[in-house]
Amino acid sequence: MSNAPPIVLVDRCTKHYFRGSERVEVLKSVHLEIARGDFVGLIGPSGSGKTTLLNLIAGLDQPTTGRVVVNGVEISALTESQLALWRTNAVGFVFQFFNLIPVLTAYENVELPLLLLNMSRRRRREQVMNILELVGLGHRLDHRPGQLSGGEQQRVGIARALVTDPALVVADEPTGDLDSRKSQEILDLLQELQVRLQKTILLVTHDLAVAARVRRLLRIQDGQLIDDTENPESTSHPLFGSRNVSSAARRLEEQERVKPSNAAGA
Amino acid sequence: MIPVAYSYRSLFVRWKTTFMTATGFTLVVAALIVMLAFIKGIQEVCETSGDPENIIVLNEGQPDEVLSQIPRSTASQIETARGIMRDSQGRPLSSREFFMVASVYDYRIADYVMYPLRGVHPVAFDVHSAVNLVSGRMFRPSQSEIIVGTGLMRSQKMSIGQTINIGRKSWKVVGFFEAKGSAFESEIWCDLDELASQFKREGSYSSMVLRAISPEAAKELAERLSDDKAISVDAMTEVAYYAKQGESAQSLQAAVWVIAWFMGIGAIFGVMNTMFAAISQRLKDIAVLRLMGFMPWEILISFLLEAIFVSLIGGAMGSAIGYMINGFTQSASIGSHDVQFTFRVDSTLLLLALAFSMFMGIIGGIVPALSAMRIRPLEAFRA
Ligand SMILES: Nc1ncnc2c1ncn2[C@@H]1O[C@H](COP(=O)(O)OP(=O)(O)O)[C@@H](O)[C@H]1O
Ligand SMILES: [Mg+2]
């Protein structure tokens, strides 16, 4: 995996915001490579810059300095409308609060990104049905989000992220609004899909139990990557099925105990 | 494109608000249809009224028949003119007429009612070929008898044998006449000399109607009489006379649109308000759509469509209400004449009203839709 070019390259990126006249450095020279097909977690306390970094990689925002290259495209050099087009084809989004369109059915929600591609109705139908079967909702096509449980809604959300067959899937706290049993189910599903569909997944969380499920875990704090660990139990294979807190997460927990002020919060 | 279902289902989700907002359009569209149907009805009467072979003569510069006066001598002089049709005895088909509006006390409603009265000689029924007795009989001179147009008969619920006090005399209704829907149907006709003597107007007439030998001769004769310096009269064909009256209805049209626009302001602000509220509740939807790669203009179209749907729902309800006026008959004054006209709502008018409603929807919807278009997805998510 190390010989192939990385699917994501974040090349010495910084991101500043202005709060009034005060300059806030949200990302301080982040350098990061993600290998194709990897399942990467990004953990850090609230306000550490996780979402900001994710947004740069997903082409939602531009770095103040530095480059972002995804799948060979230097997205930090694209215009806004070029980026929109790029996102349609290259990224799938999974959100914490699912963010399904309430007035559209599960089927229609999943079909939505395909409407941006030049695709026949029949091919769209095939693709939507396929992915909804994969996430186990083949029987819930005509249900509106309000008629589905939280876990089911997130399955629809995942189906929507994957239906365009994007190389990269980003998930910002995808289990943040689910109970732990439902969270585990969603993580099982993500892992399964990652292996079966060969997706690269970047998952943001502040939950150690969630972080334990990834193959590679990045830790961010105050806008800097401070740790990069591979799960020893899954070095040969991106998928690992343990539902127990892994050694990587245990190590993290120890670090958290050392610096209690940085304890992960909501 | 963002599915159209997204726009209209959002409307059904908040159907109460949608309905309330739509009613703003309903009122405007219904009022617009009624007003335009009124104008259309008047124009129809004006276009169909008037015989192309007849010429109306009034005194110069006086388009109002009530105020017009033509002296007896002038009348005799006019009747010698070339081009006037003559009967088998060689008499010109010229109807000297005395027209007035009498206010009559009606005991049933305890109020005064205005009755247009026309005194005529028997030749009038040859000149006005459209006028036909439909029931009862013709009035006889000096017997205080009148015949009544069917329009007036219906609106005043008159019956044969009934008497009406006009001036100091009591007049008896002996017959009813039709006149192909023209202004005459709203009039009372009686003997010219009897009416004139009662109101002390024997020396002159209000107007004359001449029957020409052909429509072309009518036009030519009308011009000749108007241009004649020796007699101070204005003459025009009946067709031209009523067409001119129709022009006032046409000028009313501009006023109707001004009224419609003023009424429309409420509807426009209504939909604007509703759409701003809808957008602020759907910031997340907009953000997700943009993240997926939908373009700002697609957001604009989607929300504009929603406003248009509201305006079309309201417009359709307004059209349904407005359409109920179709075929309804009413009297209206054209100049000094009362005419029976029929409100006309045709498909062109309905489409026009719907288009107007949609146009208001676009005006009210464009500002919120532009604001939806400008929403920055990341900020919407952080909100
Ligand atoms: N658009 C913005 N304007 C100003 N400050 C921002 C903006 N976006 C993020 N920030 C700040 O950047 C920091 C990191 O935010 P974020 O990346 O969302 O953190 P995380 O996802 O790790 O909780 C926070 O302090 C946040 O307030
Ligand atoms: Mg975040």
XYZ file of C-alpha atoms and ligand atoms in Angstrom:
677
model
C 0.000 0.000 0.000
C 2.909 2.316 0.665
C 4.161 2.139 -2.939
C 0.905 3.309 -4.506
C 0.286 7.087 -4.545
C -1.896 8.176 -1.611
C -5.522 8.938 -2.384
C -5.366 11.914 -0.053
C -2.445 14.261 0.348
C -2.737 17.182 2.718
C 0.429 19.098 2.061
C 1.426 21.450 4.904
C -1.989 23.014 5.185
C -2.982 25.806 7.501
C -6.404 27.274 8.058
C -7.076 30.618 9.661
C -10.317 32.313 10.541
C -10.922 35.839 11.614
C -13.090 36.291 14.635
C -13.556 40.018 14.455
C -10.019 41.289 14.018
C -8.513 38.383 15.923
C -6.885 35.724 13.798
C -7.715 32.186 14.884
C -5.366 29.441 13.745
C -7.590 26.410 13.469
C -5.113 24.215 11.560
C -1.386 24.658 12.045
C 0.613 23.109 9.230
C -1.059 19.731 8.896
C 0.678 17.176 6.737
C -1.127 13.955 6.010
C -1.277 11.121 3.500
C -4.045 8.553 3.322
C -3.610 5.319 1.390
C -6.248 4.084 -1.011
C -8.698 1.695 0.606
C -7.757 2.581 4.141
C -10.145 3.077 7.024
C -8.835 6.097 8.884
C -10.157 7.631 12.052
C -9.568 11.200 13.180
C -10.038 11.727 16.904
C -9.645 14.789 19.021
C -11.469 16.969 21.504
C -14.224 19.307 20.468
C -12.895 22.384 18.711
C -9.582 20.775 17.809
C -10.091 21.226 14.075
C -11.417 17.803 13.026
C -14.285 19.102 10.963
C -12.113 21.819 9.472
C -9.574 19.267 8.282
C -12.297 16.980 6.979
C -13.828 19.879 5.042
C -10.493 20.580 3.330
C -10.141 16.953 2.283
C -13.741 16.728 1.098
C -13.461 19.867 -1.035
C -15.894 21.912 1.026
C -13.393 24.513 2.108
C -10.025 25.817 1.005
C -6.844 25.935 3.091
C -5.301 29.300 3.903
C -1.923 27.912 2.813
C -0.820 24.533 1.523
C -2.230 22.078 -0.996
C -4.824 19.338 -0.902
C -4.588 16.630 -3.535
C -7.271 13.967 -3.705
C -7.222 11.151 -6.214
C -4.643 13.036 -8.268
C -6.667 16.281 -8.383
C -5.302 19.350 -6.663
C -8.618 20.412 -5.208
C -7.166 23.376 -3.345
C -6.680 24.998 -6.749
C -10.229 24.516 -8.005
C -12.917 27.193 -8.202
C -16.091 26.819 -6.226
C -18.165 25.461 -9.094
C -15.352 23.131 -10.173
C -15.238 21.872 -6.605
C -18.993 21.242 -6.599
C -18.628 19.138 -9.714
C -15.647 17.342 -8.245
C -17.499 16.540 -5.015
C -20.403 15.039 -6.945
C -18.099 12.487 -8.486
C -15.391 11.955 -5.898
C -16.769 12.207 -2.347
C -19.589 10.746 -0.345
C -20.728 12.463 2.842
C -22.104 10.866 5.999
C -23.333 13.263 8.670
C -23.874 13.119 12.393
C -27.523 14.140 12.154
C -28.088 12.088 8.972
C -29.318 15.189 7.163
C -31.749 13.382 4.936
C -34.285 15.509 3.110
C -37.430 14.999 5.211
C -39.961 15.282 2.386
C -38.212 12.745 0.165
C -38.469 8.973 0.581
C -35.472 6.787 1.384
C -35.269 5.880 -2.281
C -35.429 9.499 -3.407
C -32.844 10.606 -0.866
C -30.388 8.019 -2.125
C -31.179 8.848 -5.745
C -30.493 12.560 -5.202
C -26.712 12.569 -5.894
C -27.264 10.501 -9.030
C -29.456 13.256 -10.462
C -26.273 15.283 -10.787
C -24.742 12.650 -13.029
C -25.825 12.056 -16.557
C -27.554 8.782 -15.917
C -30.665 7.081 -17.212
C -33.601 6.533 -14.889
C -33.118 2.782 -15.180
C -29.478 2.872 -14.266
C -30.248 5.145 -11.352
C -32.873 2.717 -10.150
C -30.442 -0.203 -10.393
C -27.793 1.618 -8.457
C -30.150 2.904 -5.754
C -31.729 -0.523 -5.257
C -28.323 -2.162 -5.077
C -26.960 0.103 -2.417
C -30.174 0.102 -0.373
C -30.069 -3.717 -0.406
C -26.466 -3.551 0.758
C -27.333 -1.389 3.747
C -30.277 -3.666 4.530
C -33.098 -1.279 3.648
C -34.388 -2.850 0.442
C -37.799 -3.091 2.073
C -37.991 0.540 3.222
C -37.786 2.348 -0.105
C -40.906 4.438 0.232
C -40.469 5.453 3.841
C -39.754 9.045 4.678
C -36.928 9.778 7.140
C -39.507 10.568 9.816
C -40.838 7.028 9.525
C -37.398 5.468 10.062
C -35.408 4.924 13.247
C -32.152 6.817 13.777
C -30.109 3.767 12.841
C -32.152 3.245 9.694
C -31.814 6.895 8.765
C -28.054 6.634 9.042
C -28.127 3.554 6.804
C -29.948 5.653 4.232
C -27.324 8.349 4.789
C -24.549 5.844 4.132
C -26.329 4.535 1.050
C -26.610 8.105 -0.231
C -22.881 8.650 0.342
C -21.959 5.489 -1.530
C -24.444 5.477 -4.386
C -22.233 7.517 -6.715
C -19.401 5.052 -6.098
C -17.016 7.736 -4.818
C -13.374 6.910 -4.142
C -13.508 8.689 -0.799
C -16.159 8.644 1.910
C -16.006 11.154 4.742
C -18.072 10.711 7.870
C -18.220 13.440 10.513
C -19.260 11.841 13.810
C -21.613 9.426 12.032
C -22.626 7.722 15.264
C -22.774 10.855 17.372
C -26.548 10.826 17.470
C -27.013 7.075 18.018
C -26.954 4.856 21.104
C -24.009 2.504 21.493
C -25.735 -0.567 20.068
C -26.875 1.322 16.992
C -23.410 2.891 16.727
C -21.800 -0.534 16.601
C -24.241 -1.619 13.885
C -23.429 1.431 11.800
C -19.687 0.854 12.273
C -20.101 -2.808 11.296
C -21.851 -1.648 8.169
C -19.182 0.931 7.331
C -16.449 -1.655 7.813
C -18.233 -4.203 5.713
C -18.864 -1.737 2.904
C -15.305 -0.463 3.086
C -14.005 -3.962 2.448
C -16.609 -5.053 -0.058
C -16.621 -1.854 -2.092
C -12.923 -0.985 -1.539
C -13.662 2.483 -0.264
C -11.344 4.835 1.487
C -13.118 6.072 4.573
C -12.169 9.006 6.739
C -14.163 8.966 9.937
C -14.168 11.819 12.449
C -15.063 11.087 16.036
C -14.380 12.020 19.579
C -15.586 8.639 20.816
C -12.908 6.126 21.797
C -15.196 3.165 21.173
C -15.670 4.357 17.624
C -11.993 5.094 17.163
C -11.238 1.527 18.154
C -12.848 0.266 14.979
C -10.569 1.977 12.449
C -7.366 0.622 10.945
C -5.391 3.777 11.309
C -6.055 6.409 13.902
C -4.953 10.047 13.705
C -5.118 12.232 16.739
C -5.563 15.956 16.420
C -5.262 18.583 19.072
C -5.227 22.376 18.802
C -5.048 22.160 15.028
C -2.079 19.803 14.924
C -1.791 16.084 14.260
C -0.136 14.754 17.360
C -0.424 11.014 16.906
C -0.682 8.503 14.055
C -1.183 4.850 15.010
C -1.972 1.748 13.009
C -4.075 -0.862 14.660
C -1.683 -3.776 15.240
C -4.548 -6.251 15.069
C -5.362 -5.251 11.517
C -2.073 -4.447 9.813
C -2.599 -7.087 7.159
C -6.258 -6.383 6.626
C -8.217 -3.138 6.897
C -11.148 -4.938 8.456
C -11.030 -6.019 12.027
C -14.103 -7.165 13.833
C -13.253 -6.636 17.495
C -15.876 -4.739 19.388
C -13.643 -4.354 22.375
C -11.621 -1.273 22.882
C -8.474 -1.935 20.868
C -4.931 -1.394 21.987
C -4.763 1.838 20.013
C -7.719 3.200 21.833
C -6.336 1.972 25.161
C -3.168 3.892 24.494
C -5.224 6.948 23.750
C -7.161 6.582 26.935
C -3.945 6.581 28.870
C -2.890 9.785 27.154
C -6.228 11.362 27.946
C -5.729 10.496 31.586
C -2.406 12.260 31.562
C -3.999 15.423 30.138
C -7.504 15.515 31.538
C -8.106 19.077 30.320
C -8.114 17.772 26.751
C -10.655 15.081 27.416
C -12.868 14.569 24.416
C -16.161 16.356 24.708
C -19.222 16.642 22.566
C -31.979 19.370 -11.154
C -33.408 19.134 -7.667
C -36.578 17.034 -7.947
C -39.759 19.053 -8.349
C -41.249 16.778 -5.686
C -38.978 18.505 -3.193
C -40.749 21.795 -3.879
C -44.343 20.650 -3.862
C -44.095 18.143 -1.042
C -42.633 20.844 1.154
C -45.805 22.794 0.439
C -48.027 19.922 1.525
C -46.047 19.412 4.708
C -47.002 22.938 5.781
C -50.339 22.926 3.969
C -52.028 25.357 6.347
C -49.459 28.049 5.699
C -49.534 27.193 2.018
C -53.308 27.534 1.942
C -53.268 30.844 3.798
C -50.586 32.250 1.530
C -52.405 31.006 -1.537
C -55.647 32.731 -0.544
C -53.876 36.063 -1.020
C -53.542 35.162 -4.688
C -57.077 33.792 -4.789
C -58.619 37.148 -3.922
C -56.546 39.065 -6.428
C -57.134 36.597 -9.238
C -60.877 36.345 -8.564
C -61.205 40.135 -8.508
C -59.132 40.466 -11.665
C -61.259 37.916 -13.494
C -64.510 39.584 -12.453
C -63.258 43.022 -13.502
C -61.909 41.835 -16.835
C -65.042 39.756 -17.481
C -67.031 42.928 -16.881
C -64.986 44.850 -19.440
C -65.187 41.982 -21.872
C -68.959 41.855 -21.460
C -69.277 45.601 -22.049
C -67.043 45.441 -25.087
C -69.077 42.571 -26.453
C -72.254 44.626 -26.117
C -70.592 47.600 -27.771
C -69.273 45.502 -30.617
C -72.570 43.812 -31.328
C -74.748 46.857 -30.736
C -75.481 49.157 -33.595
C -76.748 48.677 -37.084
C -74.166 49.492 -39.786
C -76.894 51.126 -41.910
C -78.090 53.428 -39.153
C -76.746 56.880 -38.381
C -77.164 58.623 -35.064
C -77.472 62.393 -35.272
C -76.837 64.554 -32.205
C -76.285 68.262 -31.904
C -72.751 69.356 -32.538
C -70.236 68.797 -29.765
C -72.753 67.043 -27.555
C -72.092 63.323 -27.339
C -74.627 62.855 -24.541
C -78.060 62.075 -25.897
C -79.781 63.456 -22.788
C -78.307 66.913 -23.349
C -78.456 66.956 -27.118
C -81.072 69.123 -28.864
C -81.939 69.141 -32.529
C -84.462 71.793 -33.586
C -87.482 70.707 -35.633
C -86.332 72.766 -38.634
C -82.912 71.133 -38.660
C -84.567 67.747 -38.494
C -86.662 68.477 -41.568
C -83.609 69.762 -43.410
C -81.590 66.621 -42.581
C -84.347 64.357 -43.848
C -83.946 65.721 -47.355
C -80.350 64.484 -47.519
C -79.255 62.036 -50.184
C -78.633 58.438 -49.160
C -81.472 58.025 -46.693
C -83.619 54.993 -47.354
C -87.256 55.717 -48.182
C -90.385 53.616 -47.708
C -92.912 52.683 -50.427
C -94.641 56.043 -50.021
C -91.332 57.890 -50.414
C -91.056 58.916 -46.761
C -87.524 58.917 -45.355
C -86.683 56.250 -42.782
C -85.799 58.811 -40.150
C -86.614 58.367 -36.521
C -86.917 61.581 -34.547
C -86.453 60.721 -30.912
C -86.791 62.326 -27.529
C -84.652 60.666 -24.924
C -84.618 61.399 -21.221
C -83.907 59.714 -17.930
C -86.780 59.926 -15.469
C -86.429 59.213 -11.821
C -89.404 57.216 -10.655
C -90.343 56.432 -7.083
C -90.581 52.702 -6.550
C -92.767 51.825 -3.560
C -91.424 48.280 -3.407
C -87.902 49.431 -2.556
C -88.928 52.848 -1.207
C -86.406 54.579 -3.416
C -86.071 56.360 -6.737
C -85.173 54.326 -9.799
C -83.796 55.814 -13.001
C -85.779 54.869 -16.097
C -84.431 55.731 -19.551
C -87.396 56.905 -21.639
C -87.490 57.169 -25.422
C -90.325 58.810 -27.270
C -90.608 57.616 -30.869
C -92.890 57.658 -33.887
C -93.949 54.393 -35.566
C -91.157 54.793 -38.156
C -88.705 53.985 -35.336
C -89.611 50.302 -35.633
C -88.581 50.335 -39.301
C -85.355 52.192 -38.570
C -84.404 50.065 -35.558
C -84.831 46.718 -37.228
C -83.472 44.930 -34.159
C -86.361 46.086 -32.000
C -89.142 43.511 -31.841
C -92.202 43.223 -29.682
C -92.083 39.874 -27.858
C -95.248 40.051 -25.774
C -98.266 42.282 -25.336
C -98.960 44.877 -28.013
C -97.684 48.199 -29.373
C -98.423 51.395 -27.442
C -101.120 53.716 -28.841
C -100.488 57.495 -28.908
C -102.223 59.710 -26.329
C -103.274 56.717 -24.214
C -100.412 56.893 -21.687
C -99.152 53.520 -22.824
C -95.575 52.304 -22.822
C -93.620 49.286 -23.930
C -90.620 48.092 -21.934
C -87.346 46.487 -22.986
C -86.926 42.928 -21.736
C -83.730 43.815 -19.863
C -85.478 46.455 -17.806
C -88.492 44.177 -17.442
C -86.349 41.480 -15.849
C -84.346 43.758 -13.596
C -87.452 45.645 -12.389
C -89.735 42.575 -12.457
C -92.386 44.314 -14.537
C -95.544 42.784 -15.856
C -98.068 43.751 -18.494
C -100.905 45.869 -17.137
C -98.821 47.413 -14.397
C -98.688 51.209 -14.178
C -95.712 53.464 -13.565
C -95.875 57.087 -12.454
C -93.659 59.201 -14.669
C -93.991 62.934 -14.347
C -97.570 63.724 -13.377
C -99.027 60.853 -15.338
C -99.571 57.218 -14.723
C -98.362 55.092 -17.644
C -99.533 51.567 -18.393
C -97.197 48.779 -19.539
C -98.785 47.184 -22.637
C -95.911 45.239 -24.168
C -92.306 44.095 -23.974
C -89.676 44.288 -26.689
C -86.279 42.816 -27.454
C -83.428 44.539 -29.276
C -80.775 41.833 -29.751
C -79.246 42.618 -26.363
C -78.563 46.259 -27.221
C -78.964 49.260 -24.927
C -82.603 49.680 -26.078
C -83.565 46.634 -24.023
C -82.989 48.689 -20.898
C -85.344 51.441 -22.057
C -89.010 52.344 -21.953
C -90.488 53.422 -25.278
C -93.627 55.483 -25.813
C -95.165 58.000 -28.166
C -92.814 60.873 -28.972
C -95.372 63.708 -28.944
C -97.031 62.534 -25.769
C -93.721 62.314 -23.892
C -92.395 65.622 -25.257
C -95.543 67.515 -24.355
C -95.545 66.129 -20.863
C -92.001 67.403 -20.312
C -92.516 70.605 -22.348
C -89.930 69.696 -24.952
C -92.022 69.991 -28.110
C -89.721 72.339 -30.003
C -86.836 69.943 -30.510
C -85.609 66.367 -30.443
C -82.745 64.745 -28.604
C -81.532 62.775 -31.541
C -82.400 61.361 -34.898
C -81.643 57.968 -36.273
C -81.469 57.714 -40.040
C -81.490 54.503 -42.004
C -79.204 54.692 -45.008
C -79.570 52.644 -48.174
C -76.330 50.734 -47.452
C -73.543 50.615 -44.873
C -71.272 52.519 -47.286
C -73.928 55.156 -47.837
C -74.321 55.377 -44.054
C -70.655 56.220 -43.564
C -70.670 58.728 -46.361
C -73.896 60.355 -45.156
C -72.629 60.608 -41.596
C -69.531 62.424 -42.796
C -71.507 64.712 -45.050
C -73.900 65.717 -42.272
C -71.124 66.314 -39.763
C -69.208 68.456 -42.259
C -72.244 70.484 -43.306
C -71.693 73.994 -41.935
C -75.345 74.922 -42.410
C -76.516 72.430 -39.802
C -74.708 72.072 -36.508
C -74.941 68.335 -35.903
C -72.613 65.425 -35.327
C -73.541 62.275 -37.177
C -71.992 58.863 -36.940
C -72.972 55.323 -37.735
C -74.405 53.362 -34.842
C -71.487 50.960 -35.108
C -69.024 53.820 -34.717
C -71.088 55.293 -31.894
C -71.046 52.122 -29.816
C -67.441 51.360 -30.667
C -66.608 54.773 -29.208
C -68.526 53.897 -26.050
C -66.544 50.648 -25.926
C -63.346 52.670 -25.861
C -64.195 53.914 -22.415
C -64.408 50.289 -21.290
C -61.025 49.765 -22.893
C -59.538 52.638 -20.912
C -61.040 51.029 -17.812
C -58.768 48.084 -18.481
C -55.697 50.080 -17.498
C -57.385 50.992 -14.221
C -58.241 47.344 -13.595
C -54.601 46.321 -13.930
C -53.499 49.075 -11.596
C -56.036 47.849 -9.040
C -54.922 44.254 -9.562
C -51.295 45.195 -8.951
C -52.160 47.073 -5.809
C -54.157 44.128 -4.536
C -51.324 41.879 -5.625
C -48.814 43.604 -3.357
C -50.366 41.849 -0.375
C -50.097 38.463 -2.043
C -46.519 39.167 -3.119
C -45.421 40.080 0.391
C -47.351 37.102 1.726
C -45.469 34.595 -0.371
C -42.192 36.416 0.252
C -42.709 36.113 3.978
C -43.699 32.454 3.781
C -40.738 31.582 1.609
C -38.257 33.350 3.878
C -39.649 31.363 6.803
C -39.527 28.134 4.802
C -35.923 28.735 3.801
C -34.779 29.496 7.332
C -36.267 26.164 8.388
C -34.539 24.301 5.606
C -30.987 25.638 5.831
C -29.731 22.097 6.454
C -31.493 20.799 3.348
C -29.882 23.525 1.304
C -26.464 22.838 2.814
C -26.704 19.095 2.101
C -27.794 19.705 -1.470
C -24.897 22.082 -2.010
C -22.426 19.635 -0.436
C -23.571 16.938 -2.845
C -22.742 19.295 -5.678
C -26.028 20.967 -6.547
C -25.329 24.442 -7.887
C -26.627 27.692 -6.384
C -28.929 28.271 -9.367
C -30.516 24.878 -8.801
C -31.354 25.937 -5.248
C -32.784 29.172 -6.643
C -35.002 27.336 -9.130
C -36.211 24.899 -6.506
C -37.369 27.596 -4.089
C -38.720 29.802 -6.840
C -40.777 26.837 -8.029
C -42.179 26.495 -4.548
C -43.359 30.118 -4.596
C -44.772 29.630 -8.082
C -46.699 26.572 -6.927
C -48.245 28.606 -4.112
C -49.251 31.316 -6.561
C -50.694 28.757 -8.979
C -52.695 27.032 -6.249
C -54.075 30.414 -5.190
C -54.581 31.427 -8.807
C -56.476 28.229 -9.577
C -58.768 28.770 -6.602
C -59.270 32.379 -7.713
C -60.015 31.244 -11.253
C -62.626 28.814 -9.971
C -64.276 31.581 -7.979
C -63.952 34.112 -10.794
C -65.395 31.654 -13.282
C -68.667 31.592 -11.354
C -69.409 35.084 -12.668
C -69.357 33.736 -16.233
C -72.746 34.208 -17.942
C -74.067 36.414 -15.174
C -76.116 39.257 -16.645
C -75.991 42.726 -15.243
C -76.844 46.219 -16.383
C -74.305 48.968 -16.689
C -74.308 52.540 -17.927
C -72.557 53.359 -21.124
C -72.753 57.075 -21.616
C -76.362 57.873 -20.789
C -77.496 54.389 -21.809
C -78.070 51.437 -19.635
C -77.089 48.190 -21.238
C -77.589 44.633 -20.236
C -74.284 42.883 -20.575
C -73.078 39.430 -19.704
C -69.862 38.745 -17.773
C -67.604 36.746 -20.050
C -64.905 34.461 -18.633
C -63.207 32.545 -21.426
C -60.118 30.348 -21.411
C -57.938 33.245 -22.541
C -59.004 35.243 -19.519
C -58.413 32.290 -17.176
C -54.941 31.729 -18.602
C -54.202 35.426 -18.342
C -55.279 35.425 -14.690
C -53.156 32.358 -13.931
C -50.190 33.930 -15.691
C -50.692 37.076 -13.626
C -50.828 34.997 -10.456
C -47.657 33.179 -11.458
C -45.955 36.451 -12.241
C -46.813 37.728 -8.761
C -45.488 34.428 -7.385
C -42.204 34.958 -9.207
C -41.900 38.517 -7.917
C -42.642 37.420 -4.355
C -40.486 34.314 -4.634
C -37.391 35.690 -6.328
C -35.983 37.583 -3.354
C -36.186 34.640 -0.913
C -34.948 32.284 -3.636
C -31.942 34.541 -4.228
C -31.195 34.493 -0.523
C -31.455 30.673 -0.517
C -29.056 30.613 -3.425
C -26.501 32.677 -1.527
C -26.528 30.505 1.594
C -23.043 29.202 2.285
C -23.332 25.499 3.097
C -20.634 25.367 5.764
C -22.111 28.312 7.644
C -25.533 26.722 7.404
C -24.127 23.594 9.036
C -22.409 25.477 11.821
C -25.601 27.414 12.566
N -16.104 29.555 9.863
C -15.478 29.680 11.033
N -15.262 30.908 11.533
C -14.637 31.076 12.716
N -14.177 30.061 13.448
C -14.374 28.801 12.992
C -15.010 28.557 11.771
N -15.059 27.215 11.586
C -14.469 26.676 12.646
N -14.048 27.609 13.499
C -13.329 27.371 14.752
O -12.323 26.468 14.505
C -12.171 25.598 15.586
C -12.235 24.169 15.113
O -13.531 23.882 14.639
P -13.919 22.452 14.125
O -13.002 22.058 13.055
O -15.363 22.487 13.804
O -13.688 21.555 15.418
P -14.114 20.066 15.730
O -14.807 19.519 14.554
O -12.851 19.372 16.058
O -14.998 20.132 16.930
C -13.242 25.948 16.599
O -12.678 26.739 17.592
C -14.227 26.728 15.788
O -14.875 27.671 16.580
Mg -16.797 18.868 14.310
